[in-house]
Short mmCIF file of the C-alpha atoms (twelve columns), coordinates in Angstrom:
data_MODEL
# 
_entry.id   MODEL 
# 
loop_
_atom_site.group_PDB 
_atom_site.id 
_atom_site.type_symbol 
_atom_site.label_atom_id 
_atom_site.label_alt_id 
_atom_site.label_comp_id 
_atom_site.label_asym_id 
_atom_site.label_seq_id 
_atom_site.Cartn_x 
_atom_site.Cartn_y 
_atom_site.Cartn_z 
_atom_site.pdbx_PDB_model_num 
ATOM 1   C CA . UNK A 1   112.252 111.000 122.459 1 
ATOM 2   C CA . UNK A 2   115.657 109.333 122.681 1 
ATOM 3   C CA . UNK A 3   118.245 110.633 120.201 1 
ATOM 4   C CA . UNK A 4   119.504 108.136 117.623 1 
ATOM 5   C CA . UNK A 5   123.107 108.176 116.411 1 
ATOM 6   C CA . UNK A 6   122.871 106.376 113.076 1 
ATOM 7   C CA . UNK A 7   119.910 107.422 110.862 1 
ATOM 8   C CA . UNK A 8   121.752 110.332 109.180 1 
ATOM 9   C CA . UNK A 9   124.831 108.146 108.578 1 
ATOM 10  C CA . UNK A 10  122.570 105.411 107.174 1 
ATOM 11  C CA . UNK A 11  120.796 107.853 104.832 1 
ATOM 12  C CA . UNK A 12  124.125 109.248 103.622 1 
ATOM 13  C CA . UNK A 13  125.407 105.720 102.967 1 
ATOM 14  C CA . UNK A 14  122.306 104.836 100.929 1 
ATOM 15  C CA . UNK A 15  122.464 108.167 99.071  1 
ATOM 16  C CA . UNK A 16  126.092 107.499 98.081  1 
ATOM 17  C CA . UNK A 17  125.259 103.991 96.840  1 
ATOM 18  C CA . UNK A 18  122.269 105.178 94.799  1 
ATOM 19  C CA . UNK A 19  124.136 108.078 93.179  1 
ATOM 20  C CA . UNK A 20  127.316 106.134 92.397  1 
ATOM 21  C CA . UNK A 21  126.092 102.618 91.534  1 
ATOM 22  C CA . UNK A 22  122.629 103.454 90.119  1 
ATOM 23  C CA . UNK A 23  121.003 106.055 87.889  1 
ATOM 24  C CA . UNK A 24  120.080 108.480 90.683  1 
ATOM 25  C CA . UNK A 25  121.175 111.978 89.683  1 
ATOM 26  C CA . UNK A 26  122.578 113.854 92.721  1 
ATOM 27  C CA . UNK A 27  120.457 116.938 91.930  1 
ATOM 28  C CA . UNK A 28  117.339 114.744 92.168  1 
ATOM 29  C CA . UNK A 29  118.203 113.352 95.616  1 
ATOM 30  C CA . UNK A 30  116.859 115.321 98.563  1 
ATOM 31  C CA . UNK A 31  118.252 114.445 101.991 1 
ATOM 32  C CA . UNK A 32  116.410 115.649 105.094 1 
ATOM 33  C CA . UNK A 33  118.684 115.387 108.130 1 
ATOM 34  C CA . UNK A 34  116.761 115.056 111.395 1 
ATOM 35  C CA . UNK A 35  113.592 116.636 109.978 1 
ATOM 36  C CA . UNK A 36  110.590 117.919 111.880 1 
ATOM 37  C CA . UNK A 37  107.069 116.808 111.001 1 
ATOM 38  C CA . UNK A 38  106.563 120.050 109.052 1 
ATOM 39  C CA . UNK A 39  109.760 119.481 107.045 1 
ATOM 40  C CA . UNK A 40  108.693 115.922 106.143 1 
ATOM 41  C CA . UNK A 41  105.234 117.031 105.002 1 
ATOM 42  C CA . UNK A 42  106.671 120.043 103.152 1 
ATOM 43  C CA . UNK A 43  108.926 117.705 101.153 1 
ATOM 44  C CA . UNK A 44  106.120 115.208 100.474 1 
ATOM 45  C CA . UNK A 45  103.921 118.093 99.278  1 
ATOM 46  C CA . UNK A 46  106.770 119.327 97.039  1 
ATOM 47  C CA . UNK A 47  107.132 115.860 95.534  1 
ATOM 48  C CA . UNK A 48  103.434 115.928 94.602  1 
ATOM 49  C CA . UNK A 49  104.119 118.967 92.427  1 
ATOM 50  C CA . UNK A 50  107.414 117.936 90.775  1 
ATOM 51  C CA . UNK A 51  107.223 114.157 90.294  1 
ATOM 52  C CA . UNK A 52  105.720 113.183 86.937  1 
ATOM 53  C CA . UNK A 53  103.886 110.023 85.884  1 
ATOM 54  C CA . UNK A 54  107.008 108.799 84.060  1 
ATOM 55  C CA . UNK A 55  109.280 109.260 87.116  1 
ATOM 56  C CA . UNK A 56  110.309 106.667 89.660  1 
ATOM 57  C CA . UNK A 57  110.545 107.632 93.330  1 
ATOM 58  C CA . UNK A 58  112.408 106.149 96.277  1 
ATOM 59  C CA . UNK A 59  111.664 107.424 99.786  1 
ATOM 60  C CA . UNK A 60  113.900 106.297 102.666 1 
ATOM 61  C CA . UNK A 61  113.105 106.877 106.332 1 
ATOM 62  C CA . UNK A 62  115.434 105.938 109.167 1 
ATOM 63  C CA . UNK A 63  114.500 106.854 112.691 1 
ATOM 64  C CA . UNK A 64  112.101 106.156 115.502 1 
ATOM 65  C CA . UNK A 65  108.808 104.405 114.940 1 
ATOM 66  C CA . UNK A 66  105.956 103.677 117.314 1 
ATOM 67  C CA . UNK A 67  102.996 101.293 117.262 1 
ATOM 68  C CA . UNK A 68  99.920  102.374 119.209 1 
ATOM 69  C CA . UNK A 69  98.277  99.061  120.155 1 
ATOM 70  C CA . UNK A 70  94.998  100.632 121.231 1 
ATOM 71  C CA . UNK A 71  94.547  102.503 117.948 1 
ATOM 72  C CA . UNK A 72  96.249  99.776  115.869 1 
ATOM 73  C CA . UNK A 73  98.198  102.519 114.161 1 
ATOM 74  C CA . UNK A 74  101.874 103.061 113.375 1 
ATOM 75  C CA . UNK A 75  103.862 106.293 113.396 1 
ATOM 76  C CA . UNK A 76  107.199 107.765 112.415 1 
ATOM 77  C CA . UNK A 77  108.629 110.005 115.135 1 
ATOM 78  C CA . UNK A 78  110.434 113.038 113.650 1 
ATOM 79  C CA . UNK A 79  112.798 115.225 115.668 1 
ATOM 80  C CA . UNK A 80  109.999 117.385 117.094 1 
ATOM 81  C CA . UNK A 81  108.013 114.367 118.384 1 
ATOM 82  C CA . UNK A 82  107.257 114.247 122.092 1 
ATOM 83  C CA . UNK A 83  106.587 111.199 124.239 1 
ATOM 84  C CA . UNK A 84  102.875 110.585 124.893 1 
ATOM 85  C CA . UNK A 85  101.852 113.573 122.726 1 
ATOM 86  C CA . UNK A 86  101.097 112.461 119.136 1 
ATOM 87  C CA . UNK A 87  100.698 116.000 117.779 1 
ATOM 88  C CA . UNK A 88  103.980 115.847 115.843 1 
ATOM 89  C CA . UNK A 89  103.975 112.137 115.097 1 
ATOM 90  C CA . UNK A 90  103.605 111.102 111.448 1 
ATOM 91  C CA . UNK A 91  100.904 108.467 110.986 1 
ATOM 92  C CA . UNK A 92  101.684 105.618 108.594 1 
ATOM 93  C CA . UNK A 93  98.355  106.278 106.895 1 
ATOM 94  C CA . UNK A 94  99.461  109.851 106.119 1 
ATOM 95  C CA . UNK A 95  102.676 108.549 104.573 1 
ATOM 96  C CA . UNK A 96  100.809 105.994 102.447 1 
ATOM 97  C CA . UNK A 97  98.315  108.697 101.457 1 
ATOM 98  C CA . UNK A 98  101.148 110.805 100.072 1 
ATOM 99  C CA . UNK A 99  102.673 107.778 98.365  1 
ATOM 100 C CA . UNK A 100 99.345  107.262 96.563  1 
ATOM 101 C CA . UNK A 101 99.000  110.972 95.692  1 
ATOM 102 C CA . UNK A 102 102.496 111.387 94.225  1 
ATOM 103 C CA . UNK A 103 101.995 110.617 90.536  1 
ATOM 104 C CA . UNK A 104 105.140 108.553 89.992  1 
ATOM 105 C CA . UNK A 105 105.304 105.506 87.752  1 
ATOM 106 C CA . UNK A 106 106.882 103.453 90.536  1 
ATOM 107 C CA . UNK A 107 107.386 104.326 94.190  1 
ATOM 108 C CA . UNK A 108 109.474 102.393 96.681  1 
ATOM 109 C CA . UNK A 109 109.322 103.321 100.339 1 
ATOM 110 C CA . UNK A 110 112.125 101.951 102.519 1 
ATOM 111 C CA . UNK A 111 111.490 102.374 106.233 1 
ATOM 112 C CA . UNK A 112 114.156 101.510 108.790 1 
ATOM 113 C CA . UNK A 113 112.245 102.137 111.998 1 
ATOM 114 C CA . UNK A 114 110.661 100.219 114.844 1 
ATOM 115 C CA . UNK A 115 107.221 98.859  113.998 1 
ATOM 116 C CA . UNK A 116 107.615 99.854  110.351 1 
ATOM 117 C CA . UNK A 117 106.114 96.593  109.112 1 
ATOM 118 C CA . UNK A 118 102.614 97.999  109.575 1 
ATOM 119 C CA . UNK A 119 103.014 100.538 106.773 1 
ATOM 120 C CA . UNK A 120 101.956 98.337  103.823 1 
ATOM 121 C CA . UNK A 121 100.805 94.780  103.547 1 
ATOM 122 C CA . UNK A 122 102.199 93.258  100.365 1 
ATOM 123 C CA . UNK A 123 103.252 89.999  98.781  1 
ATOM 124 C CA . UNK A 124 105.342 88.983  95.816  1 
ATOM 125 C CA . UNK A 125 103.256 88.716  92.677  1 
ATOM 126 C CA . UNK A 126 105.799 88.264  89.882  1 
ATOM 127 C CA . UNK A 127 109.264 86.799  89.418  1 
ATOM 128 C CA . UNK A 128 111.676 86.454  86.506  1 
ATOM 129 C CA . UNK A 129 113.023 88.965  83.947  1 
ATOM 130 C CA . UNK A 130 109.968 88.979  81.652  1 
ATOM 131 C CA . UNK A 131 107.679 89.426  84.643  1 
ATOM 132 C CA . UNK A 132 109.800 92.350  85.863  1 
ATOM 133 C CA . UNK A 133 109.518 93.999  82.458  1 
ATOM 134 C CA . UNK A 134 105.737 93.500  82.431  1 
ATOM 135 C CA . UNK A 135 105.361 94.838  85.962  1 
ATOM 136 C CA . UNK A 136 107.506 97.859  85.055  1 
ATOM 137 C CA . UNK A 137 104.830 98.913  82.554  1 
ATOM 138 C CA . UNK A 138 102.285 99.308  85.366  1 
ATOM 139 C CA . UNK A 139 102.347 101.804 88.214  1 
ATOM 140 C CA . UNK A 140 103.338 100.427 91.605  1 
ATOM 141 C CA . UNK A 141 103.660 101.333 95.269  1 
ATOM 142 C CA . UNK A 142 105.891 99.037  97.341  1 
ATOM 143 C CA . UNK A 143 107.628 99.130  100.690 1 
ATOM 144 C CA . UNK A 144 110.609 97.429  102.321 1 
ATOM 145 C CA . UNK A 145 110.687 97.680  106.094 1 
ATOM 146 C CA . UNK A 146 113.301 96.769  108.670 1 
ATOM 147 C CA . UNK A 147 110.904 94.940  110.933 1 
ATOM 148 C CA . UNK A 148 107.329 93.919  111.466 1 
ATOM 149 C CA . UNK A 149 105.584 95.268  114.527 1 
ATOM 150 C CA . UNK A 150 108.801 95.024  116.529 1 
ATOM 151 C CA . UNK A 151 111.663 97.112  117.898 1 
ATOM 152 C CA . UNK A 152 114.769 97.507  115.746 1 
ATOM 153 C CA . UNK A 153 118.225 98.679  116.925 1 
ATOM 154 C CA . UNK A 154 119.761 102.132 116.337 1 
ATOM 155 C CA . UNK A 155 122.822 100.498 114.729 1 
ATOM 156 C CA . UNK A 156 120.940 99.070  111.808 1 
ATOM 157 C CA . UNK A 157 121.923 95.728  110.305 1 
ATOM 158 C CA . UNK A 158 119.059 96.369  107.884 1 
ATOM 159 C CA . UNK A 159 120.823 99.289  106.168 1 
ATOM 160 C CA . UNK A 160 124.144 97.402  106.134 1 
ATOM 161 C CA . UNK A 161 122.623 94.455  104.255 1 
ATOM 162 C CA . UNK A 162 120.491 96.697  102.007 1 
ATOM 163 C CA . UNK A 163 123.486 98.730  100.833 1 
ATOM 164 C CA . UNK A 164 125.661 95.609  100.493 1 
ATOM 165 C CA . UNK A 165 123.107 93.905  98.229  1 
ATOM 166 C CA . UNK A 166 122.605 97.072  96.180  1 
ATOM 167 C CA . UNK A 167 126.361 97.363  95.671  1 
ATOM 168 C CA . UNK A 168 126.679 93.676  94.709  1 
ATOM 169 C CA . UNK A 169 123.758 93.746  92.255  1 
ATOM 170 C CA . UNK A 170 124.658 93.003  88.629  1 
ATOM 171 C CA . UNK A 171 121.088 92.802  87.269  1 
ATOM 172 C CA . UNK A 172 119.731 95.477  84.935  1 
ATOM 173 C CA . UNK A 173 116.341 95.308  86.653  1 
ATOM 174 C CA . UNK A 174 115.825 94.560  90.323  1 
ATOM 175 C CA . UNK A 175 112.425 94.346  91.978  1 
ATOM 176 C CA . UNK A 176 112.011 95.202  95.625  1 
ATOM 177 C CA . UNK A 177 110.959 91.575  96.261  1 
ATOM 178 C CA . UNK A 178 114.191 90.279  94.716  1 
ATOM 179 C CA . UNK A 179 116.296 92.791  96.636  1 
ATOM 180 C CA . UNK A 180 114.659 92.155  99.996  1 
ATOM 181 C CA . UNK A 181 114.694 88.367  99.602  1 
ATOM 182 C CA . UNK A 182 118.501 88.545  99.248  1 
ATOM 183 C CA . UNK A 183 119.017 89.914  102.757 1 
ATOM 184 C CA . UNK A 184 115.797 89.303  104.714 1 
ATOM 185 C CA . UNK A 185 117.064 86.162  106.465 1 
ATOM 186 C CA . UNK A 186 120.363 87.836  107.425 1 
ATOM 187 C CA . UNK A 187 118.471 90.774  108.988 1 
ATOM 188 C CA . UNK A 188 116.159 88.434  110.922 1 
ATOM 189 C CA . UNK A 189 119.114 86.376  112.168 1 
ATOM 190 C CA . UNK A 190 120.973 89.509  113.309 1 
# 
């Protein structure tokens, strides 16, 4: 599988923004650089044991993705993935299974990979400050992806706009719908 130059840089940039501009404690941020399938699943399994029902969780993936048309199934391709051999590919359904099993109050999955749009199907349900506060009381599982069932470039405009909007944010509460709507058009146009 072709090596990518930017996913680690992108993850480091997002990590810095979250720990300096938001309430993400550095000791609670785990960064996996170029992980294997085993390393990804080991971390997801660890999160199942340490994340509590009152915690919020953000998972960010940047890297290769693949859509198998025949199986109608999407995958993340970790560093030990091999072309035409799905043994070490990570199926979207396995990722969403872990997202459901981790007992967080709110989980946001951000996936910057080709064909990542197949991971969740969602739509905006609420808008406005009062609605955000009401939604915050319920558990949620949401995703922001860099594309639909399409290729995305190694030099990600997605992460550039995501970090820019996070850094510019002045709101106390920010839903993933509000965040994504602020840069979705710019990503599509670029």
